[in-house]
Short mmCIF file of C-alpha atoms and ligand atoms in Angstrom, two decimals:
data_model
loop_
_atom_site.label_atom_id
_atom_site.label_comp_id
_atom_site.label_asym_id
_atom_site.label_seq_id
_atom_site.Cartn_x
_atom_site.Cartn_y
_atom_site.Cartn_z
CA UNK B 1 -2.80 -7.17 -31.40
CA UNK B 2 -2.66 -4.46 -28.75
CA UNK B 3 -6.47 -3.43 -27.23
CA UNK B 4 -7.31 -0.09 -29.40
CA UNK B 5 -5.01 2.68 -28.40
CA UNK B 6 -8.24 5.10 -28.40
CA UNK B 7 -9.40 7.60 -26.00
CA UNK B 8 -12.63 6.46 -26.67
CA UNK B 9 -12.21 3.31 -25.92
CA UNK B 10 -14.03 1.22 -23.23
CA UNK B 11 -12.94 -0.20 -20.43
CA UNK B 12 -13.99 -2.32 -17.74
CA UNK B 13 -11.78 -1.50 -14.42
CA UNK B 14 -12.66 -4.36 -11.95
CA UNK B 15 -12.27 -3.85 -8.32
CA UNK B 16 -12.60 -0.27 -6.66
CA UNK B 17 -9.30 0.00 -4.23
CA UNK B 18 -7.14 2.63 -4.43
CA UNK B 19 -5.60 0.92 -7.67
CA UNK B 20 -8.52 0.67 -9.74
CA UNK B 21 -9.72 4.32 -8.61
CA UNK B 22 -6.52 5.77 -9.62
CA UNK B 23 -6.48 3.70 -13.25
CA UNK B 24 -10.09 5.04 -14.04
CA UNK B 25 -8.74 8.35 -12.66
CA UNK B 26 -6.35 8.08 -15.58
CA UNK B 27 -8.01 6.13 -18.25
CA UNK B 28 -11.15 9.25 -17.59
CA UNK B 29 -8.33 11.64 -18.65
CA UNK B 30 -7.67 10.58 -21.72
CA UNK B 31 -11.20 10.53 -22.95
CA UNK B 32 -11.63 6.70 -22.25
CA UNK B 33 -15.67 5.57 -20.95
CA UNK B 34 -14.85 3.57 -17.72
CA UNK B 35 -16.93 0.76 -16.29
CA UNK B 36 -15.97 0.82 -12.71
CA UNK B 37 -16.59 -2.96 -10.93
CA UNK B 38 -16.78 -3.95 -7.73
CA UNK B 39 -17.95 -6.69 -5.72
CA UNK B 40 -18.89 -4.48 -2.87
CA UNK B 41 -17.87 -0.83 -3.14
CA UNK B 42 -15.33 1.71 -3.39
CA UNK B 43 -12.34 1.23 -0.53
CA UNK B 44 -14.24 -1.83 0.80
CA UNK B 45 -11.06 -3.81 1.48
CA UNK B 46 -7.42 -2.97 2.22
CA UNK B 47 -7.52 0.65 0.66
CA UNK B 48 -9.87 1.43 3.24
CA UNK B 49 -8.28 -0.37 6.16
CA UNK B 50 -4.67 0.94 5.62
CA UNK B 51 -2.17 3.04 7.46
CA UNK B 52 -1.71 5.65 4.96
CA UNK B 53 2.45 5.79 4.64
CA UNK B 54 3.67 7.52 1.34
CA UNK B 55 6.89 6.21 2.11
CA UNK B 56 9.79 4.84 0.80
CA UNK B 57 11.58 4.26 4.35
CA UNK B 58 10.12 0.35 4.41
CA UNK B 59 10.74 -0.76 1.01
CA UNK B 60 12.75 -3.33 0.17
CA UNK B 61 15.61 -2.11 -2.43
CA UNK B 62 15.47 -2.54 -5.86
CA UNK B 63 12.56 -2.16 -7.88
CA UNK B 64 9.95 -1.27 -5.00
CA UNK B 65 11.98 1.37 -3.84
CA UNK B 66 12.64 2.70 -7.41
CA UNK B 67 8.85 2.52 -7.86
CA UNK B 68 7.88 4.05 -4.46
CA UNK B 69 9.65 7.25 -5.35
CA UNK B 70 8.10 7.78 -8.40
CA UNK B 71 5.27 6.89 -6.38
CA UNK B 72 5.25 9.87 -3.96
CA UNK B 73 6.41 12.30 -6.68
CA UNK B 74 3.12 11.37 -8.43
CA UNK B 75 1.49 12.31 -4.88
CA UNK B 76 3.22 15.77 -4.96
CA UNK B 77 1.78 16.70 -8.52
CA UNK B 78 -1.46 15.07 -7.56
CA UNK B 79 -1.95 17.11 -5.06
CA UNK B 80 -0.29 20.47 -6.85
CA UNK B 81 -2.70 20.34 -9.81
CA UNK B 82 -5.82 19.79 -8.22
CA UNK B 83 -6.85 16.05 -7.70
CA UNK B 84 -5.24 15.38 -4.68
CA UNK B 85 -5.60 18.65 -3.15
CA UNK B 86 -5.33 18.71 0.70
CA UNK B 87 -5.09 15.02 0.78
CA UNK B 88 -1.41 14.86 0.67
CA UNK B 89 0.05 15.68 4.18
CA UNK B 90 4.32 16.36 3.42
CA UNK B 91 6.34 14.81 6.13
CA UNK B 92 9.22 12.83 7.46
CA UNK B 93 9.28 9.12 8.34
CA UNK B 94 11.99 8.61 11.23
CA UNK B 95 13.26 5.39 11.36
CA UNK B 96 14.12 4.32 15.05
CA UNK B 97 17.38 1.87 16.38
CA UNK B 98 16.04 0.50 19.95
CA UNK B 99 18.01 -2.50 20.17
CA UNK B 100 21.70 -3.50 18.49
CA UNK B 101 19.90 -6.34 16.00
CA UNK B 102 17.34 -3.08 15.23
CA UNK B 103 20.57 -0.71 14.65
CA UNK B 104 22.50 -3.23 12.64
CA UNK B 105 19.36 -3.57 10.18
CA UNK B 106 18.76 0.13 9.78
CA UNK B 107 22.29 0.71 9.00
CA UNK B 108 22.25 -1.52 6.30
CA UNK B 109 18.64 -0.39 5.22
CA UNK B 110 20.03 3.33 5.33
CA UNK B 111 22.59 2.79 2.78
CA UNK B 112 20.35 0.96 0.30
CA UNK B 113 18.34 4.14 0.87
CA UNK B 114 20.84 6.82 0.19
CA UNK B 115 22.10 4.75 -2.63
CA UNK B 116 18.91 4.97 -4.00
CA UNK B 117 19.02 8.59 -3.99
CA UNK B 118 17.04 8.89 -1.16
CA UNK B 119 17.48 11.95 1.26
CA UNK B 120 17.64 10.82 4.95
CA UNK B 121 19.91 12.17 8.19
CA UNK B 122 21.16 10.52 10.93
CA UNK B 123 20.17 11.31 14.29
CA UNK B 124 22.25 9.89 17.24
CA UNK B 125 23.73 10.68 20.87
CA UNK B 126 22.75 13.42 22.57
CA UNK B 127 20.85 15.00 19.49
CA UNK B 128 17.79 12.35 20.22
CA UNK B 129 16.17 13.39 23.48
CA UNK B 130 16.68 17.33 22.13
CA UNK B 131 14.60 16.08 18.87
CA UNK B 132 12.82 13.68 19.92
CA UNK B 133 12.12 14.54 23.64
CA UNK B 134 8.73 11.88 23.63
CA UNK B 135 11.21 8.71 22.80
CA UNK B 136 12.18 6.57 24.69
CA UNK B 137 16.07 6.32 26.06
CA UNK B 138 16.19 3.31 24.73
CA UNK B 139 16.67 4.56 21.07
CA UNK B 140 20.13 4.43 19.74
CA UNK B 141 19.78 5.53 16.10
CA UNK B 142 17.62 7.76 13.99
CA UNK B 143 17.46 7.66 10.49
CA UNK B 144 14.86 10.57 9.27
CA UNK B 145 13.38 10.41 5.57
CA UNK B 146 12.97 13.40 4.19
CA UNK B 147 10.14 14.36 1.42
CA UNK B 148 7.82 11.42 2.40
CA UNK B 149 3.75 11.68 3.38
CA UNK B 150 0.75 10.28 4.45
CA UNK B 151 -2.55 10.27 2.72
CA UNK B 152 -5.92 8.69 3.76
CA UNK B 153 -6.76 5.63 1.44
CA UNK B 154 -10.31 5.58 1.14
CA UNK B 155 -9.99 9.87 1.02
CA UNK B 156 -8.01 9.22 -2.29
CA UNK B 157 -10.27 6.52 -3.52
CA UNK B 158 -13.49 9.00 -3.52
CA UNK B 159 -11.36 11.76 -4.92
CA UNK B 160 -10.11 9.94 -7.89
CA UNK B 161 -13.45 7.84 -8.62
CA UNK B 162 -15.36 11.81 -8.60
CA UNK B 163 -13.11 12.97 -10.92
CA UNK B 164 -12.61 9.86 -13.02
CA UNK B 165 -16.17 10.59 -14.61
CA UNK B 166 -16.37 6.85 -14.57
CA UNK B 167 -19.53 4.71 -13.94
CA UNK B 168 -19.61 3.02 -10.84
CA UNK B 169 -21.11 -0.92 -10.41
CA UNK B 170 -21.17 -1.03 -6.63
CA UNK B 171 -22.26 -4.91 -5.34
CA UNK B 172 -21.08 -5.92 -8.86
CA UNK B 173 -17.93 -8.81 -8.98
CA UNK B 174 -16.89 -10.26 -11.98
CA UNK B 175 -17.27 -14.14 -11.99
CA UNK B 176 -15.60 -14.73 -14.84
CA UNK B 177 -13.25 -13.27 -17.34
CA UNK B 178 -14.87 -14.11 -21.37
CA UNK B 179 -12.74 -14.68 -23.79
CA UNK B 180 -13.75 -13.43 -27.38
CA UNK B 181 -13.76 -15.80 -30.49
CA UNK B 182 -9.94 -15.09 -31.43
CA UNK B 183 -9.06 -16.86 -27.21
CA UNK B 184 -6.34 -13.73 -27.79
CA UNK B 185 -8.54 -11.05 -26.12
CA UNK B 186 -11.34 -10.84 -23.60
CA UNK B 187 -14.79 -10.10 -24.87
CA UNK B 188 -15.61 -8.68 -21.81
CA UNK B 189 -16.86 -10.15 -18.21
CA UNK B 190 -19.67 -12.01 -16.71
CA UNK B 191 -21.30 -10.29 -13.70
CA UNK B 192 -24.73 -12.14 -11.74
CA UNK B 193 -26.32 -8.95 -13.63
CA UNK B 194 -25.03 -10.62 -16.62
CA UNK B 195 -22.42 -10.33 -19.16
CA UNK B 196 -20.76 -6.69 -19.56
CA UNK B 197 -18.59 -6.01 -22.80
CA UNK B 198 -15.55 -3.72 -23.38
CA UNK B 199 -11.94 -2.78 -25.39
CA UNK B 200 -10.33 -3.92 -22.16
CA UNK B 201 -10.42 -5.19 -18.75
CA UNK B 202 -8.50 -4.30 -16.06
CA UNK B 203 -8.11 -6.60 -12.80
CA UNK B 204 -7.58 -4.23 -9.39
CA UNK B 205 -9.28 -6.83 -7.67
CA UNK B 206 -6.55 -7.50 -4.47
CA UNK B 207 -7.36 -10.58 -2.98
CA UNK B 208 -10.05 -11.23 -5.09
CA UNK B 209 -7.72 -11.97 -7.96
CA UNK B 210 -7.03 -15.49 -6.28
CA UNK B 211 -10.34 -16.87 -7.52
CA UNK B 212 -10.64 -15.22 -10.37
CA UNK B 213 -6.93 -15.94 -11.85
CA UNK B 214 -6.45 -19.02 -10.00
CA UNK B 215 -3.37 -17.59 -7.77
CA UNK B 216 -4.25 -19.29 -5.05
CA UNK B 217 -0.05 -20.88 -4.48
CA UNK B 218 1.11 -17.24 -5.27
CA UNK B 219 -1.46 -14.63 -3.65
CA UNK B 220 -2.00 -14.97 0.25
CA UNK B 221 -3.98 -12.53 2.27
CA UNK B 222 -2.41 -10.74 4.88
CA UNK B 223 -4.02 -9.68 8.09
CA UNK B 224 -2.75 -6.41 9.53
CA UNK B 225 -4.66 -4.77 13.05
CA UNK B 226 -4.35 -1.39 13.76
CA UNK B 227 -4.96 1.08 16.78
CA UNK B 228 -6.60 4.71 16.69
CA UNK B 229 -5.90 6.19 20.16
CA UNK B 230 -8.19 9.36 21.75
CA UNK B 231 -6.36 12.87 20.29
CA UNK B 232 -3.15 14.35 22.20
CA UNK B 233 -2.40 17.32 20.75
CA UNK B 234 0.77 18.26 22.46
CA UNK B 235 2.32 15.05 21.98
CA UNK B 236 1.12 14.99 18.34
CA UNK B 237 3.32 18.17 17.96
CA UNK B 238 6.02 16.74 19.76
CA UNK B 239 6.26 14.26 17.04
CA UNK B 240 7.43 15.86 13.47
CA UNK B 241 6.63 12.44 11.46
CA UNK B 242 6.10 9.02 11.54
CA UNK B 243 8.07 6.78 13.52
CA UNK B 244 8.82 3.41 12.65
CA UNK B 245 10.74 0.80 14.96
CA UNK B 246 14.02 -0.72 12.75
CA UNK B 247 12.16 -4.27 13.56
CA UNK B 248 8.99 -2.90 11.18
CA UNK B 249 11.91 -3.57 8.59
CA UNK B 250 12.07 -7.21 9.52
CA UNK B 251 8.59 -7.68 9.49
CA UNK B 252 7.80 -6.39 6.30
CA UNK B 253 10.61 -8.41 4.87
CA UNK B 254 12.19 -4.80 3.51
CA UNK B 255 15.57 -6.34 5.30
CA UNK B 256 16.54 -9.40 6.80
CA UNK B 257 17.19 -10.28 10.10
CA UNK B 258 20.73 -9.96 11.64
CA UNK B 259 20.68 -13.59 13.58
CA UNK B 260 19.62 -16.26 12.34
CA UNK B 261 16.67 -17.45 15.27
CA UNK B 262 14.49 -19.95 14.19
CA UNK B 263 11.15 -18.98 12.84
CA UNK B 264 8.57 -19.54 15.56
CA UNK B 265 6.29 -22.63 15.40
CA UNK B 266 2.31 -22.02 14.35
CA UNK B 267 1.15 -20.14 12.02
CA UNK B 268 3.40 -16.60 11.10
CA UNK B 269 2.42 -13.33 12.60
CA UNK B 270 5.18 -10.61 12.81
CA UNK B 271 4.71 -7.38 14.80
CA UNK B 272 6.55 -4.64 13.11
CA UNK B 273 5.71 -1.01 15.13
CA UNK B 274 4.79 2.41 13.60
CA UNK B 275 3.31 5.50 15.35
CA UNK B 276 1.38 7.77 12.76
CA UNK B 277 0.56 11.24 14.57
CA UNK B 278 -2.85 11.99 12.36
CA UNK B 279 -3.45 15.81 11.84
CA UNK B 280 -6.59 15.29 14.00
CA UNK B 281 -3.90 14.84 17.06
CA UNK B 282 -4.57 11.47 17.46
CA UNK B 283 -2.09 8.61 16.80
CA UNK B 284 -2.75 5.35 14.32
CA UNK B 285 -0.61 2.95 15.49
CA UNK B 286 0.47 -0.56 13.54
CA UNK B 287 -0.08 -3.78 13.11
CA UNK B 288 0.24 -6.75 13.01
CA UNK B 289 1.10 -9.21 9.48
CA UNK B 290 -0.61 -12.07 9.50
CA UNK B 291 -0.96 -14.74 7.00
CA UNK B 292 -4.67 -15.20 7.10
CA UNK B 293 -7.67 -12.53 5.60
CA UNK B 294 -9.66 -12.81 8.52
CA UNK B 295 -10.23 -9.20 9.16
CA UNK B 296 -12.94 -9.75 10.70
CA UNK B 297 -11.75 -9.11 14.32
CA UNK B 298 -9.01 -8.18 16.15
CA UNK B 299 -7.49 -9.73 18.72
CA UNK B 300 -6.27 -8.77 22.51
CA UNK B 301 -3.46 -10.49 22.59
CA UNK B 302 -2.13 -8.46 19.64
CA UNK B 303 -3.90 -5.09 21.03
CA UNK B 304 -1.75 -5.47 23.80
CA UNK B 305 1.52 -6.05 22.20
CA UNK B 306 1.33 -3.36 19.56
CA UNK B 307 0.16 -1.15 22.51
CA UNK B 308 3.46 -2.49 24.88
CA UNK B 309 5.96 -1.69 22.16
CA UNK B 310 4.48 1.70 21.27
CA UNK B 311 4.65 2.70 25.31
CA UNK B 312 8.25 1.34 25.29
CA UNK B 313 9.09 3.68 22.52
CA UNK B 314 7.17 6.65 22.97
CA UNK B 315 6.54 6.29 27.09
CA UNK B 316 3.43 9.27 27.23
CA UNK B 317 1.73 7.39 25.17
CA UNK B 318 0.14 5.29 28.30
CA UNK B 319 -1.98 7.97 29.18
CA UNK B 320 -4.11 7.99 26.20
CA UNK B 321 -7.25 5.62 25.65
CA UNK B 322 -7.16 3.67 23.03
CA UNK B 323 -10.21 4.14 20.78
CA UNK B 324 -10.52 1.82 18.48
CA UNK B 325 -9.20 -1.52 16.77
CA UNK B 326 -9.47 -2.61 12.92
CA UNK B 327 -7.90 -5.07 10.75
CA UNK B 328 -7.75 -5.10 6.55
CA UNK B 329 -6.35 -8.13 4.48
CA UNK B 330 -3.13 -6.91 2.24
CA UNK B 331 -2.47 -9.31 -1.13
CA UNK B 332 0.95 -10.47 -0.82
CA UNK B 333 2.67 -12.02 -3.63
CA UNK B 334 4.74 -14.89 -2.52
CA UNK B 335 8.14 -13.19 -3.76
CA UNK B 336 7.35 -9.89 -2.53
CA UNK B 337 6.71 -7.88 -5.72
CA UNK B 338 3.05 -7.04 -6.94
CA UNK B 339 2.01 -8.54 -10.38
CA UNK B 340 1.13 -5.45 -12.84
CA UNK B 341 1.03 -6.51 -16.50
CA UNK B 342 -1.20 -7.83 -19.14
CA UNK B 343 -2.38 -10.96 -18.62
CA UNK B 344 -0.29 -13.65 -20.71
CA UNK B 345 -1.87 -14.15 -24.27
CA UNK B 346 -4.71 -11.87 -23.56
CA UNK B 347 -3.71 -8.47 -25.23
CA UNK B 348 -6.37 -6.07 -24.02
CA UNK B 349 -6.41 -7.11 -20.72
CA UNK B 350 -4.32 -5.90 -17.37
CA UNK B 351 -3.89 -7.18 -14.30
CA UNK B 352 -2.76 -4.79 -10.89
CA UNK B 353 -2.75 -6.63 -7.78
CA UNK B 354 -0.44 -7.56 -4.74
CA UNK B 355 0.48 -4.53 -3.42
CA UNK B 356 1.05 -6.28 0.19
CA UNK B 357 1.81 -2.89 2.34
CA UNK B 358 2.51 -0.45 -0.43
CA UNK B 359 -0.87 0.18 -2.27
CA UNK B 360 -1.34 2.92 -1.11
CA UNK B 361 1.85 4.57 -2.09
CA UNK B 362 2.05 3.02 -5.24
CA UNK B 363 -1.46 2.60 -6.07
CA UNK B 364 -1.87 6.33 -8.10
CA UNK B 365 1.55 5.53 -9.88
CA UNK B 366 0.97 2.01 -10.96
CA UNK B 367 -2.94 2.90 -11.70
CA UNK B 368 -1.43 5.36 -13.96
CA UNK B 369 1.17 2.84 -15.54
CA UNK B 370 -1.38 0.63 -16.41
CA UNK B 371 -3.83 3.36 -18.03
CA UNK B 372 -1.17 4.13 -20.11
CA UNK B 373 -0.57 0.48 -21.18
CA UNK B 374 -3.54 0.00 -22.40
CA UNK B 375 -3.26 3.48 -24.56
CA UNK B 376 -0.48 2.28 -25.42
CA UNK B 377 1.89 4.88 -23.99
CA UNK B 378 5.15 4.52 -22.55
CA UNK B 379 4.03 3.28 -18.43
CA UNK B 380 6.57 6.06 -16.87
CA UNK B 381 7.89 3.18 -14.69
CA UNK B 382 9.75 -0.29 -15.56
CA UNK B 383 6.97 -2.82 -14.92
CA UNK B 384 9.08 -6.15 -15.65
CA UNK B 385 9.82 -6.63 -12.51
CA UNK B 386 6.16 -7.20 -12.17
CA UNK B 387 5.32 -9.24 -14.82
CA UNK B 388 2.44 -11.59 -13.86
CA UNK B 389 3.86 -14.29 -15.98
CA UNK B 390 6.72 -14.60 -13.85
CA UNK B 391 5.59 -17.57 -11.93
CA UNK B 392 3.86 -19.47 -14.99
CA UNK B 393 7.39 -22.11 -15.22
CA UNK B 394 6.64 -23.27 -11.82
CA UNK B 395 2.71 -24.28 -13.17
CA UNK B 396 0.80 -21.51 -12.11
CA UNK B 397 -1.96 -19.97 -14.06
CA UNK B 398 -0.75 -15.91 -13.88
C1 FAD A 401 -3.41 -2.85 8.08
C2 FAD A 401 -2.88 -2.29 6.78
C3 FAD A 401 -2.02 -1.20 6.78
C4 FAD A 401 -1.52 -0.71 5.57
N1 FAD A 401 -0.71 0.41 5.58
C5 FAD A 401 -0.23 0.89 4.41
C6 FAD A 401 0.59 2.05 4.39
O1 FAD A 401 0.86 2.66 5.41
N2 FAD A 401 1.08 2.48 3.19
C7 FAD A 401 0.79 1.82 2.01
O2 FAD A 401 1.29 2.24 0.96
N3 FAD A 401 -0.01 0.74 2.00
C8 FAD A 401 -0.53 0.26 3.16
N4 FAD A 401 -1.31 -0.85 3.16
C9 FAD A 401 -1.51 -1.58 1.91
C10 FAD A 401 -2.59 -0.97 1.03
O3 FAD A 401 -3.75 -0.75 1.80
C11 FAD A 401 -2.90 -1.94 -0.12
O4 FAD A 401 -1.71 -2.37 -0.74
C12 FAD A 401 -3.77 -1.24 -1.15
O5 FAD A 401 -4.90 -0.68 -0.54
C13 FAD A 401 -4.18 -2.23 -2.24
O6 FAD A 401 -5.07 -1.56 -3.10
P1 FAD A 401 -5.83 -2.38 -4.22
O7 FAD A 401 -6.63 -1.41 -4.97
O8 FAD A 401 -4.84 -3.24 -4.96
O9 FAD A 401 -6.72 -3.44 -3.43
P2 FAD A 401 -8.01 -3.26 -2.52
O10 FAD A 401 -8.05 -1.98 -1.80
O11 FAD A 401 -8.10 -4.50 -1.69
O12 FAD A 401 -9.20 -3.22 -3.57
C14 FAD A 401 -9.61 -4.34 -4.31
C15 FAD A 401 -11.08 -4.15 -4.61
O13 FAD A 401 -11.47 -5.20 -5.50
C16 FAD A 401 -12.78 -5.61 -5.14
N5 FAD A 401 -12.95 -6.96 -5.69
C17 FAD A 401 -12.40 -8.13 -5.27
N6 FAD A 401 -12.78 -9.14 -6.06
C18 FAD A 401 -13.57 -8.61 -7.03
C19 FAD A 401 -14.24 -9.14 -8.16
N7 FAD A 401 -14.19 -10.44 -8.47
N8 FAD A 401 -14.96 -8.29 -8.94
C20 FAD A 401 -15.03 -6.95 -8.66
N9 FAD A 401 -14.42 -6.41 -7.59
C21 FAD A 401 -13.67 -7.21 -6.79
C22 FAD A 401 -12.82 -5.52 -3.64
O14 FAD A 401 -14.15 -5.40 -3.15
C23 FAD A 401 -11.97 -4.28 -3.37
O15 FAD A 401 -12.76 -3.10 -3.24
C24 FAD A 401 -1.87 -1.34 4.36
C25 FAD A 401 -2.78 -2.41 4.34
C26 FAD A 401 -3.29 -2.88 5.56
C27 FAD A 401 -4.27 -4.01 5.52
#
């Protein structure tokens, strides 16, 4: 049996990213009472240390990309109505060629855009320097993405928890998921304050879904480092959007690479550039992916390289100072695609997790499909793709 399709039903949301927010965001509108979980606080982990691309330029295409747009059109209303309000920034994400590999892959990646019914232009020749007068002469192609944005993850993450009515646990994990007498449904969860009961449960939890769904062989953490540089406003104006090096595509996995080089030996770290000019006039520039969750610290070694690639791109950028350095842990699902879905042969409960670089895109959209799971309401978005039962042949426990 389904978990009661009431609006005054109870449910325990567990982990406070930007996906759990945006579900008690939802679940609040419909009349539900939320219990909102989380082992440390609200935007503690990679929905505070994020970018902030509302993008579908990177994804990889099929059902990401499909689920990306429907992700920033939820961003558009969010921020039409009320919610969202001044946290949604419109904009372009240009794509940028600097190297044949780099303009063989965004050639490819621009048709599996357009097919998609994506909007984008192609900028080339003598049309770059008058557009794009800060690149470098290096870049061969430009393909821009129209009707994309940028929001701030841990902004969002207050906005929708204020207006979620919901009542927030902070310092508050769940240890352990109880089952109720039927082994169909969960009871509710165990917490070191003790045992909390509800309708349903929903599991935002990130990386933290490892231990608690034993998904150790199919969640890894991924490290990404990131740069905030001292404010430039003329440059920041020179700049109409994001810009994303072609070889961000490769490291994200959104395409594949054109020759076939042998992966390098030690452990995998891919350095995929993009140059965010932030409405303060400063620039956020990314990152490294890295398959560790040490986010503790960053490192020099990858400081330096992020910072070499932006100055070959973007030249002025040298004269800035570079301000700071932080690093967030993404989940990444071994096949690419998050797990969103009830839990196999529990009925009332959901599980939203592995959103790798996209969470905060997709986080309001898929918070919302899973809200409206659990009332029992059409999700507005094909989540079998998703399923978290997918990898259960191969022996694991999702
Ligand atoms: C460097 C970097 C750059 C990024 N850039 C972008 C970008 O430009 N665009 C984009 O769309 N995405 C980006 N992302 C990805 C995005 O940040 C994540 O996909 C998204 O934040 C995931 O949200 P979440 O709610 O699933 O997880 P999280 O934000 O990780 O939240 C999970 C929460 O669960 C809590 N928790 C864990 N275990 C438990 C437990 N047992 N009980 C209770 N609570 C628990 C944690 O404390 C945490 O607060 C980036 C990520 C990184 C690291």
């Amino acid at each position: 049996m389904a978990a009661t399709p009431s609006s005054r039903m109870t449910v325990i949301v567990a982990g406070a990213g930007i996906v759990g927010s945006a579900c008690a965001y939802f679940l609040g509108q419909a009349g539900a009472q939320v219990h909102l979980l989380d082992a440390s606080a609200p935007a503690a982990e990679a929905s505070g240390a994020a970018d902030g691309a509302v993008s579908v330029a990177s994804k990889r295409p099929g059902p990401l990309m499909t689920a990306a747009l429907s992700g920033i059109a939820l961003y558009r209303e969010l921020e039409e109505s009320g919610p969202l309000s001044g946290l949604f920034h419109r904009r372009s994400t240009f794509i940028v060629a600097a190297s044949e590999d780099e303009q063989k892959v965004l050639e490819t990646h621009a048709t599996a855009l357009a097919d998609a019914g994506v909007v984008i232009t192609a900028i080339a020749g003598d049309d770059i320097p008058r557009r794009f007068p800060a690149l470098s002469r290096a870049a061969s192609l430009i393909i821009e993405v129209q009707g994309e944005g940028h929001a701030i993850g841990y902004q969002v993450v207050h906005r929708l928890i204020a207006a979620s009515g919901a009542t927030v646990h902070r310092s508050t994990p769940v240890t352990r998921l109880v089952p109720d007498r039927s082994g169909t449904r969960l009871a509710g969860v165990e917490t070191p304050a003790g045992f909390l009961g509800a309708d349903a449960v929903v599991l935002a939890t990130g990386n933290g879904s490892s231990a608690l769904l034993g998904l150790a062989d199919v969640l890894t953490p991924r490290k990404g480092q990131l740069l905030i540089t001292e404010r430039d406003p003329a440059l920041n104006a020179a700049m109409p959007g994001s810009i994303m090096s072609g070889r961000y595509l490769l490291s994200k996995g959104s395409q594949k690479t054109a020759s076939a080089a042998p992966a390098p030996a030690g452990p995998a770290r891919g350095f995929g550039l993009v140059i965010d000019p932030l409405r303060t006039g400063q620039f956020l520039i990314g990152g490294t992916r890295e398959d560790h969750g040490n986010k503790q610290e960053t490192d020099l070694s990858a400081v330096s390289r992020i910072l070499a690639d932006a100055v070959a791109l973007v030249p002025d950028l040298a004269r800035l100072r570079l301000l700071r350095s932080f690093a967030g842990a993404r989940a990444a699902v071994r096949d690419g695609l998050p797990l969103v879905g009830r839990l196999p042969g529990l009925s009332n409960a959901v599980v939203a997790t592995g959103f790798e670089g996209d969470g905060i895109c997709l986080g309001p959209v898929m918070g919302r499909a899973v809200a409206r799971l659990l009332l029992d309401k059409e999700p507005g978005l094909d989540l079998a793709p998703f399923a978290p039962n997918r990898f259960q042949s191969s022996g694991d426990a999702a």
